[in-house]
mmCIF file of C-alpha atoms and ligand atoms in Angstrom:
data_model
loop_
_atom_site.group_PDB
_atom_site.id
_atom_site.type_symbol
_atom_site.label_atom_id
_atom_site.label_comp_id
_atom_site.label_asym_id
_atom_site.label_seq_id
_atom_site.Cartn_x
_atom_site.Cartn_y
_atom_site.Cartn_z
ATOM 1 C CA UNK X 104 0.000 0.000 0.000
ATOM 2 C CA UNK X 105 1.226 3.478 -0.854
ATOM 3 C CA UNK X 106 -0.153 6.619 0.754
ATOM 4 C CA UNK X 107 1.199 9.682 -1.042
ATOM 5 C CA UNK X 108 0.687 13.336 -0.200
ATOM 6 C CA UNK X 109 0.748 15.904 -2.996
ATOM 7 C CA UNK X 110 1.350 19.262 -1.330
ATOM 8 C CA UNK X 111 1.004 21.131 -4.658
ATOM 9 C CA UNK X 112 2.073 24.820 -4.364
ATOM 10 C CA UNK X 113 1.205 25.047 -0.672
ATOM 11 C CA UNK X 114 3.066 25.725 2.581
ATOM 12 C CA UNK X 115 6.040 27.994 3.150
ATOM 13 C CA UNK X 116 9.356 26.164 3.734
ATOM 14 C CA UNK X 117 9.186 26.405 7.542
ATOM 15 C CA UNK X 118 5.623 25.022 7.459
ATOM 16 C CA UNK X 119 6.729 22.176 5.200
ATOM 17 C CA UNK X 120 9.584 21.370 7.574
ATOM 18 C CA UNK X 121 7.195 21.314 10.515
ATOM 19 C CA UNK X 122 4.779 19.040 8.658
ATOM 20 C CA UNK X 123 7.597 16.675 7.660
ATOM 21 C CA UNK X 124 8.769 16.533 11.274
ATOM 22 C CA UNK X 125 5.240 15.786 12.521
ATOM 23 C CA UNK X 126 4.803 12.990 9.967
ATOM 24 C CA UNK X 127 8.182 11.506 10.933
ATOM 25 C CA UNK X 128 7.055 11.527 14.567
ATOM 26 C CA UNK X 129 3.752 9.757 13.823
ATOM 27 C CA UNK X 130 4.897 7.249 11.230
ATOM 28 C CA UNK X 131 5.879 4.572 13.758
ATOM 29 C CA UNK X 132 2.177 3.986 14.504
ATOM 30 C CA UNK X 133 1.468 3.105 10.854
ATOM 31 C CA UNK X 134 1.573 -0.600 9.898
ATOM 32 C CA UNK X 135 4.775 -1.559 8.089
ATOM 33 C CA UNK X 136 2.958 -2.730 4.916
ATOM 34 C CA UNK X 137 2.075 0.930 4.260
ATOM 35 C CA UNK X 138 4.646 3.121 2.489
ATOM 36 C CA UNK X 139 4.178 6.812 3.168
ATOM 37 C CA UNK X 140 5.365 9.425 0.706
ATOM 38 C CA UNK X 141 5.337 13.225 0.756
ATOM 39 C CA UNK X 142 5.698 15.335 -2.396
ATOM 40 C CA UNK X 143 6.595 18.886 -1.337
ATOM 41 C CA UNK X 144 7.374 21.756 -3.740
ATOM 42 C CA UNK X 145 10.900 21.740 -5.263
ATOM 43 C CA UNK X 146 12.057 24.534 -2.944
ATOM 44 C CA UNK X 147 11.349 22.402 0.139
ATOM 45 C CA UNK X 148 12.861 19.096 -0.974
ATOM 46 C CA UNK X 149 16.376 19.536 0.442
ATOM 47 C CA UNK X 150 15.210 20.643 3.886
ATOM 48 C CA UNK X 151 12.462 18.008 4.107
ATOM 49 C CA UNK X 152 14.940 15.282 3.015
ATOM 50 C CA UNK X 153 17.323 16.361 5.746
ATOM 51 C CA UNK X 154 14.595 16.090 8.380
ATOM 52 C CA UNK X 155 13.749 12.572 7.176
ATOM 53 C CA UNK X 156 17.425 11.610 7.258
ATOM 54 C CA UNK X 157 18.044 13.092 10.720
ATOM 55 C CA UNK X 158 15.044 11.190 12.089
ATOM 56 C CA UNK X 159 16.145 7.976 10.344
ATOM 57 C CA UNK X 160 12.536 7.832 9.215
ATOM 58 C CA UNK X 161 11.114 5.426 6.594
ATOM 59 C CA UNK X 162 9.130 8.383 5.179
ATOM 60 C CA UNK X 163 9.624 8.562 1.385
ATOM 61 C CA UNK X 164 9.988 11.795 -0.532
ATOM 62 C CA UNK X 165 9.034 12.701 -4.083
ATOM 63 C CA UNK X 166 8.821 15.693 -6.405
ATOM 64 C CA UNK X 167 5.701 16.908 -8.190
ATOM 65 C CA UNK X 168 7.206 17.114 -11.679
ATOM 66 C CA UNK X 169 10.390 16.922 -13.742
ATOM 67 C CA UNK X 170 11.418 17.826 -17.277
ATOM 68 C CA UNK X 171 11.831 15.275 -20.058
ATOM 69 C CA UNK X 172 15.408 16.376 -20.860
ATOM 70 C CA UNK X 173 18.346 15.722 -18.643
ATOM 71 C CA UNK X 174 19.912 19.168 -19.020
ATOM 72 C CA UNK X 175 19.905 22.186 -21.297
ATOM 73 C CA UNK X 176 18.280 25.497 -22.088
ATOM 74 C CA UNK X 177 14.957 24.978 -20.306
ATOM 75 C CA UNK X 178 14.614 28.006 -18.058
ATOM 76 C CA UNK X 179 12.758 27.266 -14.869
ATOM 77 C CA UNK X 180 12.768 23.490 -15.269
ATOM 78 C CA UNK X 181 14.228 20.745 -13.055
ATOM 79 C CA UNK X 182 15.626 17.455 -14.386
ATOM 80 C CA UNK X 183 15.049 13.962 -13.039
ATOM 81 C CA UNK X 184 18.771 13.460 -12.441
ATOM 82 C CA UNK X 185 18.899 16.639 -10.344
ATOM 83 C CA UNK X 186 16.138 15.207 -8.188
ATOM 84 C CA UNK X 187 17.819 11.812 -7.937
ATOM 85 C CA UNK X 188 21.078 13.472 -6.870
ATOM 86 C CA UNK X 189 19.211 14.918 -3.862
ATOM 87 C CA UNK X 190 18.028 11.480 -2.751
ATOM 88 C CA UNK X 191 14.495 11.911 -4.066
ATOM 89 C CA UNK X 192 12.675 8.583 -4.550
ATOM 90 C CA UNK X 193 9.538 9.377 -6.586
ATOM 91 C CA UNK X 194 8.217 11.906 -9.066
ATOM 92 C CA UNK X 195 4.556 12.654 -9.843
ATOM 93 C CA UNK X 196 4.029 12.926 -13.611
ATOM 94 C CA UNK X 197 1.012 14.002 -15.619
ATOM 95 C CA UNK X 198 -1.082 15.336 -12.757
ATOM 96 C CA UNK X 199 -4.291 16.684 -14.291
ATOM 97 C CA UNK X 200 -3.325 20.205 -13.203
ATOM 98 C CA UNK X 201 -0.216 19.886 -15.357
ATOM 99 C CA UNK X 202 -2.127 18.288 -18.246
ATOM 100 C CA UNK X 203 -4.716 21.084 -18.302
ATOM 101 C CA UNK X 204 -2.930 24.170 -16.972
ATOM 102 C CA UNK X 205 0.391 23.490 -18.718
ATOM 103 C CA UNK X 206 -0.863 21.574 -21.764
ATOM 104 C CA UNK X 207 1.091 18.415 -21.044
ATOM 105 C CA UNK X 208 0.355 15.662 -23.557
ATOM 106 C CA UNK X 209 0.421 11.885 -23.115
ATOM 107 C CA UNK X 210 3.606 11.802 -25.250
ATOM 108 C CA UNK X 211 5.387 14.407 -23.178
ATOM 109 C CA UNK X 212 4.462 12.545 -19.987
ATOM 110 C CA UNK X 213 5.783 9.269 -21.446
ATOM 111 C CA UNK X 214 9.096 10.980 -22.290
ATOM 112 C CA UNK X 215 9.314 12.319 -18.734
ATOM 113 C CA UNK X 216 8.666 8.819 -17.487
ATOM 114 C CA UNK X 217 11.643 7.517 -19.468
ATOM 115 C CA UNK X 218 13.907 10.246 -18.109
ATOM 116 C CA UNK X 219 12.724 9.517 -14.573
ATOM 117 C CA UNK X 220 13.603 5.834 -15.008
ATOM 118 C CA UNK X 221 17.033 6.696 -16.399
ATOM 119 C CA UNK X 222 17.694 8.768 -13.271
ATOM 120 C CA UNK X 223 16.514 5.935 -11.016
ATOM 121 C CA UNK X 224 13.271 7.589 -9.850
ATOM 122 C CA UNK X 225 9.932 5.833 -9.539
ATOM 123 C CA UNK X 226 7.288 7.719 -11.528
ATOM 124 C CA UNK X 227 3.734 8.094 -10.276
ATOM 125 C CA UNK X 228 1.790 8.529 -13.501
ATOM 126 C CA UNK X 229 -1.569 10.258 -13.017
ATOM 127 C CA UNK X 230 -4.446 9.386 -15.316
ATOM 128 C CA UNK X 231 -8.148 10.143 -15.211
ATOM 129 C CA UNK X 232 -11.165 11.312 -17.169
ATOM 130 C CA UNK X 233 -12.960 14.665 -17.133
ATOM 131 C CA UNK X 234 -16.607 14.913 -16.113
ATOM 132 C CA UNK X 235 -17.540 15.484 -19.751
ATOM 133 C CA UNK X 236 -15.795 12.253 -20.764
ATOM 134 C CA UNK X 237 -17.525 10.354 -17.944
ATOM 135 C CA UNK X 238 -20.918 11.723 -18.994
ATOM 136 C CA UNK X 239 -20.214 10.625 -22.577
ATOM 137 C CA UNK X 240 -19.528 7.079 -21.340
ATOM 138 C CA UNK X 241 -15.926 7.009 -22.592
ATOM 139 C CA UNK X 242 -14.082 6.484 -19.309
ATOM 140 C CA UNK X 243 -12.427 3.187 -20.314
ATOM 141 C CA UNK X 244 -11.173 4.347 -23.740
ATOM 142 C CA UNK X 245 -9.733 7.538 -22.207
ATOM 143 C CA UNK X 246 -7.967 5.568 -19.478
ATOM 144 C CA UNK X 247 -6.752 2.980 -21.990
ATOM 145 C CA UNK X 248 -5.206 5.675 -24.174
ATOM 146 C CA UNK X 249 -3.439 7.243 -21.191
ATOM 147 C CA UNK X 250 -2.084 3.905 -19.906
ATOM 148 C CA UNK X 251 -0.993 2.657 -23.337
ATOM 149 C CA UNK X 252 0.723 5.943 -24.156
ATOM 150 C CA UNK X 253 3.130 4.951 -21.366
ATOM 151 C CA UNK X 254 3.271 1.197 -21.950
ATOM 152 C CA UNK X 255 3.785 1.262 -25.709
ATOM 153 C CA UNK X 256 7.375 2.422 -25.096
ATOM 154 C CA UNK X 257 9.475 -0.750 -25.010
ATOM 155 C CA UNK X 258 12.130 1.049 -22.984
ATOM 156 C CA UNK X 259 9.563 1.945 -20.330
ATOM 157 C CA UNK X 260 8.235 -1.598 -20.170
ATOM 158 C CA UNK X 261 11.746 -3.004 -19.788
ATOM 159 C CA UNK X 262 12.558 -0.471 -17.021
ATOM 160 C CA UNK X 263 9.471 -1.160 -14.928
ATOM 161 C CA UNK X 264 10.789 -4.258 -13.145
ATOM 162 C CA UNK X 265 13.988 -2.461 -12.109
ATOM 163 C CA UNK X 266 12.567 0.908 -11.087
ATOM 164 C CA UNK X 267 8.883 0.251 -10.464
ATOM 165 C CA UNK X 268 6.056 2.524 -11.555
ATOM 166 C CA UNK X 269 2.850 3.649 -9.855
ATOM 167 C CA UNK X 270 -0.376 4.621 -11.611
ATOM 168 C CA UNK X 271 -2.669 7.070 -9.846
ATOM 169 C CA UNK X 272 -6.266 7.044 -11.035
ATOM 170 C CA UNK X 273 -7.510 10.558 -10.408
ATOM 171 C CA UNK X 274 -10.831 11.451 -12.016
ATOM 172 C CA UNK X 275 -10.390 15.132 -12.870
ATOM 173 C CA UNK X 276 -13.844 15.999 -11.531
ATOM 174 C CA UNK X 277 -12.939 14.573 -8.110
ATOM 175 C CA UNK X 278 -9.712 16.498 -7.517
ATOM 176 C CA UNK X 279 -10.044 19.213 -4.909
ATOM 177 C CA UNK X 280 -13.820 19.351 -5.395
ATOM 178 C CA UNK X 281 -15.079 17.237 -2.482
ATOM 179 C CA UNK X 282 -16.911 15.141 -5.139
ATOM 180 C CA UNK X 283 -15.028 11.895 -4.564
ATOM 181 C CA UNK X 284 -15.663 8.945 -6.900
ATOM 182 C CA UNK X 285 -17.633 6.202 -5.179
ATOM 183 C CA UNK X 286 -15.489 3.200 -4.171
ATOM 184 C CA UNK X 287 -17.342 1.167 -6.842
ATOM 185 C CA UNK X 288 -16.647 3.751 -9.568
ATOM 186 C CA UNK X 289 -12.982 3.812 -8.565
ATOM 187 C CA UNK X 290 -12.698 0.018 -8.360
ATOM 188 C CA UNK X 291 -14.221 -0.362 -11.828
ATOM 189 C CA UNK X 292 -11.478 1.827 -13.337
ATOM 190 C CA UNK X 293 -8.709 0.299 -11.214
ATOM 191 C CA UNK X 294 -9.708 -3.208 -12.353
ATOM 192 C CA UNK X 295 -9.636 -1.950 -15.950
ATOM 193 C CA UNK X 296 -6.163 -0.433 -15.443
ATOM 194 C CA UNK X 297 -4.958 -3.728 -13.931
ATOM 195 C CA UNK X 298 -6.214 -5.532 -17.025
ATOM 196 C CA UNK X 299 -4.221 -3.199 -19.282
ATOM 197 C CA UNK X 300 -1.145 -3.775 -17.131
ATOM 198 C CA UNK X 301 -1.619 -7.554 -17.264
ATOM 199 C CA UNK X 302 -1.886 -7.505 -21.039
ATOM 200 C CA UNK X 303 1.426 -5.642 -21.346
ATOM 201 C CA UNK X 304 3.370 -6.885 -18.339
ATOM 202 C CA UNK X 305 1.926 -10.311 -17.527
ATOM 203 C CA UNK X 306 2.439 -11.456 -13.937
ATOM 204 C CA UNK X 307 4.402 -8.334 -13.046
ATOM 205 C CA UNK X 308 1.154 -6.346 -13.198
ATOM 206 C CA UNK X 309 0.202 -7.541 -9.726
ATOM 207 C CA UNK X 310 3.358 -5.893 -8.313
ATOM 208 C CA UNK X 311 2.354 -2.425 -9.514
ATOM 209 C CA UNK X 312 0.525 -0.105 -7.154
ATOM 210 C CA UNK X 313 -2.558 1.533 -8.650
ATOM 211 C CA UNK X 314 -3.644 4.229 -6.220
ATOM 212 C CA UNK X 315 -6.762 6.394 -6.127
ATOM 213 C CA UNK X 316 -6.822 10.185 -5.826
ATOM 214 C CA UNK X 317 -9.643 12.713 -5.678
ATOM 215 C CA UNK X 318 -11.055 14.157 -2.458
ATOM 216 C CA UNK X 319 -9.774 11.318 -0.270
ATOM 217 C CA UNK X 320 -10.319 12.076 3.394
ATOM 218 C CA UNK X 321 -10.550 10.168 6.658
ATOM 219 C CA UNK X 322 -14.293 9.613 6.246
ATOM 220 C CA UNK X 323 -14.045 7.821 2.876
ATOM 221 C CA UNK X 324 -10.490 6.390 2.811
ATOM 222 C CA UNK X 325 -11.250 2.962 4.256
ATOM 223 C CA UNK X 326 -13.930 2.215 1.651
ATOM 224 C CA UNK X 327 -11.336 2.659 -1.115
ATOM 225 C CA UNK X 328 -8.738 0.542 0.646
ATOM 226 C CA UNK X 329 -11.227 -2.332 0.924
ATOM 227 C CA UNK X 330 -11.449 -2.573 -2.878
ATOM 228 C CA UNK X 331 -9.327 -5.391 -4.357
ATOM 229 C CA UNK X 332 -7.567 -3.272 -6.997
ATOM 230 C CA UNK X 333 -6.955 -0.101 -4.974
ATOM 231 C CA UNK X 334 -3.444 -0.108 -3.527
ATOM 232 C CA UNK X 335 -3.387 3.226 -1.759
ATOM 233 C CA UNK X 336 -4.143 6.893 -2.277
ATOM 234 C CA UNK X 337 -2.757 10.108 -3.706
ATOM 235 C CA UNK X 338 -3.983 12.831 -1.387
ATOM 236 C CA UNK X 339 -3.989 16.584 -1.948
ATOM 237 C CA UNK X 340 -5.811 18.736 0.606
ATOM 238 C CA UNK X 341 -5.862 16.196 3.439
ATOM 239 C CA UNK X 342 -2.086 15.667 3.169
ATOM 240 C CA UNK X 343 -1.352 19.190 4.398
ATOM 241 C CA UNK X 344 -2.123 18.251 7.974
ATOM 242 C CA UNK X 345 -0.093 15.531 9.692
ATOM 243 C CA UNK X 346 -2.992 14.318 11.810
ATOM 244 C CA UNK X 347 -5.398 13.808 8.893
ATOM 245 C CA UNK X 348 -2.693 12.406 6.592
ATOM 246 C CA UNK X 349 -1.509 9.863 9.169
ATOM 247 C CA UNK X 350 -5.082 8.978 10.140
ATOM 248 C CA UNK X 351 -5.795 8.103 6.491
ATOM 249 C CA UNK X 352 -2.582 6.076 6.303
ATOM 250 C CA UNK X 353 -3.618 4.181 9.414
ATOM 251 C CA UNK X 354 -6.740 2.969 7.545
ATOM 252 C CA UNK X 355 -4.665 1.406 4.758
HETATM 253 C C1 PEP K 642 -4.444 15.671 -5.943
HETATM 254 O O1 PEP K 642 -3.947 16.769 -5.863
HETATM 255 O O2 PEP K 642 -3.862 14.817 -6.607
HETATM 256 C C2 PEP K 642 -5.684 15.400 -5.215
HETATM 257 C C3 PEP K 642 -6.217 14.217 -5.338
HETATM 258 O O3 PEP K 642 -6.215 16.428 -4.484
HETATM 259 P P1 PEP K 642 -7.432 16.323 -3.405
HETATM 260 O O4 PEP K 642 -7.110 15.168 -2.506
HETATM 261 O O5 PEP K 642 -7.387 17.621 -2.692
HETATM 262 O O6 PEP K 642 -8.689 16.094 -4.179
#
């Protein structure tokens, strides 16, 4: 099980450090089959990493994005190898806010995924349909296109066993809206994603975490974790408070 917190562009550095410290303090109460990950803004990564290291904590740390090139004239961007050199474990790729606000395409996200693997990071690839697509009844084809845009790269497929990959199903209409998908709606899509993974990766598909994101909170978390194909959660708002984040993780 993976419980990941996406802080987005929230918290000043000292607040992020305090939150990291609080999570490190509470993590010992969480069952050992649950991996806990925080994804602070770039500017906080070094300080948060140091806190994790000083506490000898099993808390994992990830970034919220990286570029698809390893270096070069890309003002304002951060490469996967820069992140890896700081001891970062994971990188979120293709969050719907990046797809829609920054026009990121499936192809671009797949290229980032390759660069992340080359640097030794584990990508968390976010996929999910809009409300319009759900209302049109095209959830599965949309999800299939997003998953296959990653898995049709032979190099990605051959890197998965070494570096691992996580898929986060995040229906766009459920992110930050309080309108969470029902556990049955989520399970239906997770089972479909698992099928796509099985077709491409065979037995290895069962090793890949497929986590749900979209208005997860303490009140609804357990119902997701009871579903057979839901392996954790990607949490936005509720990850900004140690108590609520750890309480969700304790349900996993
Ligand atoms: C997210 O940012 O990925 C997310 C799921 O946000 P929230 O939990 O706030 O809906």
